């Protein structure tokens, strides 16, 4: 099949915004191709010459393409820049420039163009790549050139066609549910091969192939732990949220490969993880986080940054910034794809794999060994989350992740099965001025507290800034109820003004001007972090601090 035919179908696809019409264009075109062309065309429609499983990359950037086009056409760099701005992309800019020249008959086939990409991949450096591109462009019509270049830059043809639509077209053509195509494509990491499986009615037989990255499951942010209950009714997992680099590790035989969240291979940047990961038996795919850690302590993200941005790691860097791998999910093990197994089952297998075989030198309960499972607890009570958050922060981590134990692993999705409890802006030390009867199981307690800051260090006038009820344990609430009852200065029934002596540390998401409180400010989503028995009321924060925080948000 001629490459120009592919380009023409792309133009037709670009001309409609309707998914159904796009699928109706792709289906018959793909149906006319032989097996080899089908695989190539499916990949091309998805936007890249090489599949995910292939992991080859062209390494052709905008500058290489510009040099090739300018050398070929004699156009000036300013002209190229003007076209790039006007048309928004190199493919169309080249098409326009080439259109001014005598044009050739289209002769290149899909396979010919694929062979050029392979040649380009093997050629090292711009000086080798530019001549290959020039020679190819010379044999192309302007329309072919546009698509040849779009594919080289990779990822998106800019015709309103994502991989999902190619999957959709394949499913329609084969008369199967799209889920079956998506699954095969995910396991194989190659839309081209998936197209062949679909053609031969073998989609269900597709099995996991390692060494291509699966997309990562993502989390939704929440600022109030009560929001957990919107999606998870029962107990939930709470894990430390590690501030490192998300990574997926694949192992089979004597091979270990690490992929980044951008689906690139990053193994060579973390050589010290190779042997410990190889130590874990069998074949598997782990999801987790790479962290810098030394002497049992997690180092700040800054330290890890030194390891990024360079391909090879010096001995000095290896010694100053050693890394560990914290595993939090197991996606595949010894022939079984575990994505549809509930998280609590995956976790059992994960701990079995990682705990038993990882090198193990427990230090401080924070970091043990070079490979370790994430710290995880099963929690029933939302009220505990605040405290756990602070503990995670004290261990040098960013905050907390909350996960539904029954959830499946959904690659590439951001849902409510995984929640990230957002970092609080800052904390304030405040004093309680009023206590109120609570709701639900706390209706017999004084559990809702209004709190205040001081006008200034010299002026002890108390100015209310907010009200909070979450964050304390039941025994603490009991103890406080007794104390407030004994120290009520004015009783309004459900609300009691109390002696201002109890100091809390509160976290919140932002500070906003508000006429509701005497301070003129209100905290958004305040949560009690600690009862500061160690702090006298005279030392709480002042209005000035509140004002500064308000300016920051
Ligand atoms: P976000 O990237 O903002 O969606 O937040 C989720 C990110 O938190 C993930 O991509 C991970 O890099 C990171 N993370 C840190 N610790 C964990 C954990 N225990 N479970 C899942 N993700 C985690």
XYZ file of C-alpha atoms and ligand atoms in Angstrom:
576
model
C 0.000 0.000 0.000
C 1.267 3.444 -0.899
C 2.075 5.816 1.931
C 0.122 8.544 0.138
C -3.070 6.484 0.555
C -2.492 6.482 4.301
C -1.985 10.258 4.220
C -5.204 10.730 2.237
C -7.246 8.751 4.775
C -5.692 10.894 7.496
C -6.876 14.025 5.701
C -10.393 12.634 5.562
C -10.217 11.727 9.252
C -9.127 15.284 10.016
C -12.112 16.644 8.109
C -14.693 15.176 10.485
C -15.088 15.559 14.210
C -17.443 12.579 14.523
C -15.939 9.489 16.080
C -18.200 7.169 14.144
C -17.186 8.715 10.856
C -13.519 8.469 11.757
C -13.960 4.797 12.578
C -15.846 4.296 9.308
C -12.844 5.676 7.418
C -10.206 3.667 9.254
C -11.997 0.308 9.246
C -12.269 -0.281 5.484
C -8.783 1.122 4.862
C -7.186 -1.215 7.412
C -9.282 -4.070 6.059
C -7.663 -3.730 2.617
C -4.117 -4.083 3.919
C -1.994 -7.212 4.100
C -0.767 -8.269 7.544
C 2.510 -6.396 7.432
C 0.905 -3.147 6.261
C -1.940 -3.525 8.748
C 0.488 -3.549 11.652
C 2.413 -0.565 10.280
C -0.708 1.473 9.475
C -2.302 0.824 12.880
C 0.842 2.157 14.567
C 1.025 5.115 12.201
C -2.617 6.035 12.873
C -1.846 5.903 16.591
C 0.851 8.492 15.925
C 4.259 6.813 16.191
C 6.354 4.533 13.999
C 7.476 2.356 16.918
C 5.182 0.702 19.437
C 5.554 1.061 23.212
C 6.805 -2.504 23.395
C 9.465 -1.675 20.836
C 11.087 1.065 22.932
C 13.126 2.273 19.986
C 13.045 6.045 19.624
C 13.853 8.135 16.598
C 15.535 11.005 18.390
C 14.599 13.421 15.658
C 13.740 16.855 16.971
C 12.402 20.025 15.418
C 15.887 21.372 14.627
C 16.851 18.329 12.562
C 13.648 18.578 10.573
C 14.098 22.307 10.019
C 17.665 21.825 8.785
C 16.586 19.106 6.361
C 13.682 21.108 4.959
C 15.675 24.354 4.646
C 18.615 22.661 2.961
C 16.273 20.999 0.527
C 14.151 24.021 -0.334
C 16.620 26.837 0.166
C 14.053 28.660 2.290
C 15.283 31.024 4.992
C 15.043 30.295 8.705
C 12.735 33.307 9.147
C 10.357 31.850 6.603
C 10.348 28.554 8.503
C 9.658 30.310 11.798
C 6.837 32.304 10.253
C 5.192 29.156 8.889
C 5.664 27.293 12.155
C 3.852 30.033 14.015
C 1.127 30.373 11.385
C 0.463 26.640 10.949
C 1.393 25.432 14.401
C 3.522 22.462 13.375
C 6.512 21.362 11.338
C 4.633 18.857 9.160
C 2.281 21.462 7.727
C 5.068 24.037 7.441
C 7.131 21.615 5.331
C 4.076 20.749 3.251
C 3.585 24.406 2.393
C 7.231 25.046 1.525
C 7.493 21.939 -0.615
C 4.290 22.805 -2.435
C 6.159 25.651 -4.134
C 8.446 23.219 -5.900
C 8.023 20.809 -8.737
C 6.513 17.718 -7.308
C 7.068 14.004 -7.829
C 4.719 11.086 -8.279
C 4.029 9.247 -5.020
C 5.854 5.914 -5.089
C 6.840 5.126 -1.495
C 4.920 2.348 0.248
C 4.050 2.087 3.937
C 6.851 -0.453 4.289
C 9.335 1.878 2.541
C 8.541 4.674 4.997
C 8.821 2.291 7.924
C 12.253 1.256 6.628
C 13.287 4.927 6.598
C 12.287 5.299 10.247
C 14.379 2.248 11.123
C 17.318 3.729 9.273
C 16.843 7.026 11.113
C 16.696 5.306 14.457
C 19.972 3.550 13.768
C 21.703 6.739 12.537
C 23.469 8.593 15.335
C 23.454 12.377 15.457
C 21.941 15.140 13.304
C 24.716 14.945 10.701
C 23.664 11.359 9.912
C 19.923 11.969 10.197
C 19.521 15.123 8.109
C 20.664 13.536 4.804
C 18.294 10.577 5.279
C 15.364 12.935 5.820
C 16.333 15.064 2.820
C 16.618 12.053 0.531
C 13.201 10.823 1.645
C 11.495 14.211 1.286
C 12.840 14.443 -2.257
C 10.829 11.394 -3.155
C 7.610 12.618 -1.538
C 4.650 14.779 -2.453
C 3.956 17.666 -0.042
C 1.083 15.746 1.545
C 3.253 12.695 2.198
C 5.948 14.976 3.623
C 3.459 16.407 6.094
C 2.643 12.963 7.500
C 6.204 11.673 7.288
C 7.207 14.586 9.540
C 4.199 14.395 11.860
C 5.056 10.756 12.537
C 8.696 11.580 13.136
C 7.811 14.083 15.830
C 5.569 11.430 17.226
C 2.658 11.024 19.544
C -0.131 12.848 17.782
C -0.926 13.363 14.109
C -3.098 16.355 14.984
C -6.032 15.029 13.042
C -8.219 14.310 16.046
C -7.203 10.674 16.189
C -5.882 9.164 19.382
C -4.941 5.568 20.000
C -8.321 5.077 21.658
C -10.057 5.786 18.357
C -7.840 3.307 16.536
C -8.830 0.709 19.145
C -12.425 1.667 18.593
C -12.125 1.265 14.816
C -10.451 -2.133 15.209
C -13.226 -3.307 17.525
C -15.943 -2.173 15.133
C -14.239 -3.836 12.187
C -13.866 -7.099 14.126
C -17.352 -6.878 15.668
C -16.038 -7.219 19.237
C -16.392 -5.021 22.345
C -13.765 -2.283 22.449
C -12.705 -3.473 25.916
C -11.275 -6.612 24.381
C -9.117 -4.586 22.005
C -8.013 -2.218 24.782
C -6.982 -5.100 26.967
C -4.962 -6.816 24.247
C -3.292 -3.518 23.358
C -2.413 -2.886 26.992
C -0.927 -6.352 27.459
C 0.985 -6.351 24.184
C 1.975 -2.678 24.177
C 1.592 -2.645 20.403
C -1.472 -1.441 18.520
C -0.019 -2.972 15.339
C 0.103 -6.444 16.783
C -3.270 -5.890 18.411
C -4.699 -5.187 14.957
C -3.412 -8.586 13.818
C -4.902 -10.349 16.853
C -8.209 -8.653 16.041
C -8.035 -9.685 12.399
C -7.583 -13.323 13.358
C -10.153 -13.336 16.156
C -7.474 -14.028 18.788
C -7.787 -10.966 21.002
C -8.814 -13.001 24.032
C -5.650 -15.062 23.710
C -3.319 -12.059 24.014
C -1.061 -12.479 27.030
C 1.052 -10.054 28.994
C 4.331 -9.215 27.417
C 6.860 -7.673 29.726
C 9.244 -4.828 29.036
C 6.793 -2.274 27.817
C 5.354 0.132 30.368
C 1.704 -0.038 31.388
C 0.098 3.311 32.040
C 0.113 4.357 35.682
C -2.948 4.593 37.901
C -3.399 8.086 39.337
C -5.034 9.618 42.367
C -7.570 12.391 42.972
C -6.756 15.104 45.488
C -8.832 15.665 48.587
C -8.340 18.297 51.228
C -10.749 17.068 53.877
C -10.416 13.472 55.057
C -14.217 13.319 55.324
C -14.249 13.196 51.517
C -12.919 9.639 51.706
C -16.448 8.590 52.554
C -17.758 9.833 49.220
C -16.203 6.836 47.518
C -15.172 4.272 50.131
C -17.732 2.984 52.605
C -15.653 0.559 54.662
C -12.087 0.367 55.920
C -9.433 1.865 53.683
C -5.716 1.595 53.169
C -3.595 4.535 54.179
C -0.073 4.730 52.785
C 2.677 7.262 53.038
C 2.804 9.472 49.973
C 6.440 9.351 48.999
C 7.925 12.342 47.267
C 10.101 10.658 44.694
C 9.941 9.435 41.126
C 7.116 7.154 40.110
C 8.498 4.050 38.461
C 7.335 0.734 37.109
C 9.745 -2.177 37.356
C 9.604 -5.232 35.100
C 11.540 -8.415 35.727
C 11.876 -11.603 33.744
C 14.847 -13.967 33.741
C 17.971 -11.928 34.349
C 16.494 -8.719 33.012
C 15.156 -5.788 35.039
C 13.845 -2.597 33.455
C 12.506 0.564 35.084
C 10.059 2.892 33.359
C 9.107 6.445 34.276
C 5.650 7.921 34.471
C 6.247 9.339 30.995
C 6.702 5.709 29.874
C 10.418 6.094 29.156
C 13.055 3.645 30.231
C 15.100 5.002 33.143
C 16.964 1.871 34.304
C 20.429 3.200 33.537
C 19.938 6.116 35.937
C 19.494 3.836 38.924
C 22.068 1.068 38.595
C 22.026 0.192 42.300
C 18.416 -0.966 42.048
C 19.248 -3.581 39.458
C 20.642 -6.324 41.705
C 18.118 -5.968 44.553
C 15.220 -6.090 42.105
C 16.740 -9.051 40.308
C 16.764 -10.753 43.677
C 12.977 -10.914 43.791
C 12.053 -14.277 42.266
C 9.911 -15.009 39.236
C 8.486 -12.625 36.675
C 6.625 -9.557 37.800
C 5.657 -5.930 37.247
C 5.849 -3.622 40.264
C 4.533 -0.083 40.613
C 6.288 2.159 43.082
C 8.463 5.126 43.834
C 12.189 5.706 43.623
C 13.481 7.711 46.577
C 16.821 8.994 47.694
C 17.602 7.565 51.135
C 20.643 7.226 53.331
C 21.199 5.712 56.749
C 17.588 4.709 57.020
C 16.273 8.202 56.312
C 14.477 9.484 53.253
C 16.300 12.413 51.676
C 14.408 15.417 50.292
C 13.324 15.372 46.656
C 16.020 17.947 45.918
C 18.626 15.260 46.468
C 16.999 13.023 43.910
C 16.981 15.783 41.338
C 20.732 15.456 41.092
C 20.156 11.975 39.684
C 17.749 13.162 37.051
C 18.697 14.805 33.834
C 21.816 12.723 33.386
C 22.062 9.426 31.666
C 25.058 7.978 33.437
C 25.600 8.278 37.122
C 29.043 8.987 38.532
C 30.477 7.054 41.460
C 30.318 10.222 43.557
C 26.637 10.694 42.894
C 25.944 7.044 43.621
C 27.623 7.428 46.985
C 26.086 10.780 47.950
C 22.548 10.072 46.781
C 21.771 6.363 46.989
C 18.262 5.376 45.997
C 15.720 2.822 47.117
C 12.584 1.427 45.483
C 9.387 1.550 47.516
C 6.859 -0.838 45.977
C 3.147 -0.149 46.364
C 1.519 -2.316 43.774
C 1.968 -5.596 41.936
C 0.425 -5.646 38.467
C 1.608 -8.949 37.105
C 3.227 -12.042 38.521
C 4.312 -15.311 36.928
C 1.791 -15.387 34.099
C -1.092 -13.763 35.956
C -2.241 -10.253 35.095
C -3.398 -8.876 38.449
C -5.030 -5.622 37.307
C -8.521 -6.940 37.952
C -7.689 -8.490 41.297
C -8.729 -6.331 44.279
C -5.974 -4.235 45.817
C -5.975 -6.155 49.104
C -5.134 -9.353 47.197
C -2.441 -7.675 45.148
C -1.037 -6.315 48.383
C -0.786 -9.758 49.990
C 1.179 -11.014 47.003
C 3.292 -7.876 46.907
C 4.337 -8.181 50.542
C 5.089 -11.822 50.056
C 7.335 -11.064 47.123
C 9.091 -8.009 48.484
C 9.399 -8.811 52.202
C 10.684 -12.318 51.802
C 13.390 -11.671 49.328
C 14.422 -8.051 49.603
C 17.728 -7.342 51.210
C 16.841 -6.347 54.682
C 18.468 -4.010 57.142
C 15.675 -2.382 59.119
C 16.612 1.085 60.257
C 14.337 3.468 62.136
C 11.226 1.810 60.753
C 11.394 4.311 57.901
C 13.593 2.669 55.340
C 14.672 -0.926 55.309
C 16.663 -2.369 52.465
C 16.949 -1.139 48.926
C 13.565 -2.559 47.994
C 10.709 -2.297 50.458
C 6.918 -2.241 50.433
C 5.223 1.089 51.133
C 4.143 1.656 54.711
C 0.492 0.714 54.778
C -2.261 0.532 57.374
C -5.858 -0.547 57.192
C -7.877 2.238 58.790
C -11.549 2.326 59.729
C -11.904 5.751 61.217
C -11.582 8.860 59.066
C -10.734 10.827 62.187
C -7.362 9.075 62.339
C -6.232 10.387 58.982
C -5.079 13.781 60.202
C -2.711 12.306 62.717
C -1.382 9.749 60.250
C -0.786 12.592 57.836
C 1.410 14.353 60.339
C 3.283 11.163 61.137
C 3.958 10.594 57.458
C 5.258 14.151 57.212
C 7.506 13.540 60.186
C 9.022 10.569 58.344
C 10.021 12.909 55.526
C 7.121 12.044 53.238
C 4.753 14.343 51.413
C 1.503 13.247 52.973
C -0.856 10.343 52.588
C -2.464 8.211 49.943
C -5.813 6.625 50.669
C -6.777 3.556 48.643
C -9.885 1.445 48.329
C -8.937 -2.150 49.250
C -11.473 -3.526 46.767
C -10.318 -1.452 43.821
C -8.837 -2.740 40.591
C -5.710 -1.260 39.078
C -6.895 1.067 36.329
C -3.981 2.064 34.093
C -3.955 5.705 33.112
C -7.028 6.580 35.166
C -7.489 9.159 37.873
C -10.459 8.043 39.915
C -11.699 8.047 43.471
C -10.198 4.640 44.276
C -6.897 6.323 45.025
C -6.958 9.620 46.880
C -4.080 11.867 47.776
C -4.495 13.880 50.913
C -3.157 17.260 49.969
C -0.314 18.922 51.691
C -1.562 21.484 54.165
C -0.395 24.991 53.527
C 1.002 25.547 56.985
C -0.181 25.154 60.520
C -1.242 27.645 63.161
C -1.216 27.309 66.902
C -4.543 28.540 68.228
C -6.477 28.591 71.470
C -9.995 27.237 71.926
C -12.535 29.919 72.874
C -15.758 27.946 72.541
C -16.778 24.279 72.540
C -19.952 22.887 71.007
C -21.836 19.628 71.258
C -20.912 17.321 68.371
C -22.945 15.286 65.909
C -23.392 11.574 65.288
C -21.410 9.407 67.657
C -19.974 12.523 69.225
C -23.307 14.011 70.216
C -22.556 13.412 73.887
C -19.258 15.275 73.672
C -18.090 18.839 73.314
C -16.260 18.068 70.088
C -16.620 21.098 67.786
C -14.207 23.845 68.651
C -14.004 27.524 67.796
C -10.477 28.836 68.052
C -8.614 32.110 68.030
C -5.248 33.771 67.572
C -3.867 36.700 69.592
C -4.092 40.220 68.241
C -0.343 40.541 68.728
C 2.458 39.380 70.964
C 1.827 42.385 73.203
C -1.946 42.485 72.988
C -3.667 39.398 74.447
C -7.056 40.070 72.813
C -8.272 36.842 71.205
C -9.681 36.928 67.680
C -11.528 33.922 66.305
C -10.299 32.487 62.980
C -12.169 29.252 62.535
C -13.877 26.142 63.734
C -12.844 22.501 63.491
C -13.992 19.128 64.657
C -11.822 16.543 62.949
C -8.424 15.264 63.928
C -8.610 14.221 67.580
C -9.010 10.728 68.976
C -12.072 9.707 70.992
C -10.177 9.569 74.311
C -8.837 13.075 73.677
C -12.330 14.367 72.944
C -13.550 12.747 76.166
C -10.784 14.368 78.179
C -11.438 17.765 76.591
C -15.180 17.498 77.202
C -14.519 17.024 80.905
C -12.116 19.920 80.979
C -14.376 22.322 79.037
C -17.365 21.417 81.185
C -15.344 22.326 84.247
C -14.009 25.526 82.658
C -17.108 26.958 80.997
C -17.324 30.716 81.486
C -20.667 31.200 79.749
C -23.193 28.541 78.876
C -25.399 28.974 75.772
C -26.742 25.429 75.837
C -25.103 23.565 72.932
C -22.328 26.144 72.771
C -20.141 26.994 75.726
C -17.619 29.785 75.942
C -14.598 28.348 77.695
C -11.473 29.545 79.419
C -8.912 30.108 76.669
C -6.235 27.681 77.731
C -6.388 24.715 75.391
C -3.961 25.067 72.481
C -4.328 23.187 69.204
C -2.152 23.043 66.170
C -4.454 23.323 63.162
C -3.827 22.739 59.471
C -5.908 24.210 56.671
C -5.918 24.693 52.921
C -5.992 28.441 52.740
C -6.703 31.624 54.671
C -9.359 33.931 53.320
C -10.716 37.329 54.342
C -14.060 36.820 56.062
C -16.483 39.035 57.945
C -17.670 35.977 59.925
C -14.879 36.115 62.478
C -13.592 38.992 64.516
C -10.085 38.497 63.124
C -11.395 39.357 59.647
C -10.112 36.029 58.329
C -11.298 32.433 58.081
C -9.350 29.215 57.581
C -10.615 26.978 54.797
C -10.870 23.274 55.712
C -9.252 23.542 59.131
C -8.205 20.259 60.760
C -6.823 19.731 64.240
C -3.424 18.154 64.030
C -2.437 18.018 67.677
C -3.481 19.074 71.095
C -0.440 21.030 72.157
C -0.270 20.353 75.843
C 3.296 21.606 75.648
C 2.279 25.121 74.657
C 0.803 27.864 76.849
C -1.953 30.038 75.396
C 0.275 33.108 75.652
C 2.494 31.643 72.926
C -0.057 30.992 70.233
C 0.149 32.581 66.762
C -0.869 36.153 66.126
C -3.060 38.013 63.661
C 0.058 39.073 61.817
C 0.907 35.486 60.937
C -2.636 34.914 59.725
C -2.414 38.007 57.567
C 0.841 36.815 56.033
C -0.613 33.403 55.254
C -3.644 35.043 53.647
C -1.334 36.945 51.328
C 0.373 33.747 50.303
C -2.819 32.046 49.197
P -0.393 12.686 41.405
O 0.830 12.418 40.628
O -0.517 14.106 41.788
O -1.635 12.079 40.778
O -0.246 11.930 42.802
C -0.047 10.597 42.812
C 1.441 10.355 42.845
O 1.859 10.141 44.162
C 1.818 9.095 42.132
O 1.993 9.321 40.771
C 3.095 8.682 42.809
O 4.221 9.197 42.149
C 3.024 9.337 44.161
N 2.958 8.402 45.283
C 3.724 8.505 46.385
N 3.450 7.548 47.260
C 2.475 6.791 46.719
C 1.768 5.638 47.169
N 1.999 5.077 48.364
N 0.825 5.122 46.334
C 0.584 5.696 45.131
N 1.209 6.783 44.665
C 2.151 7.341 45.445
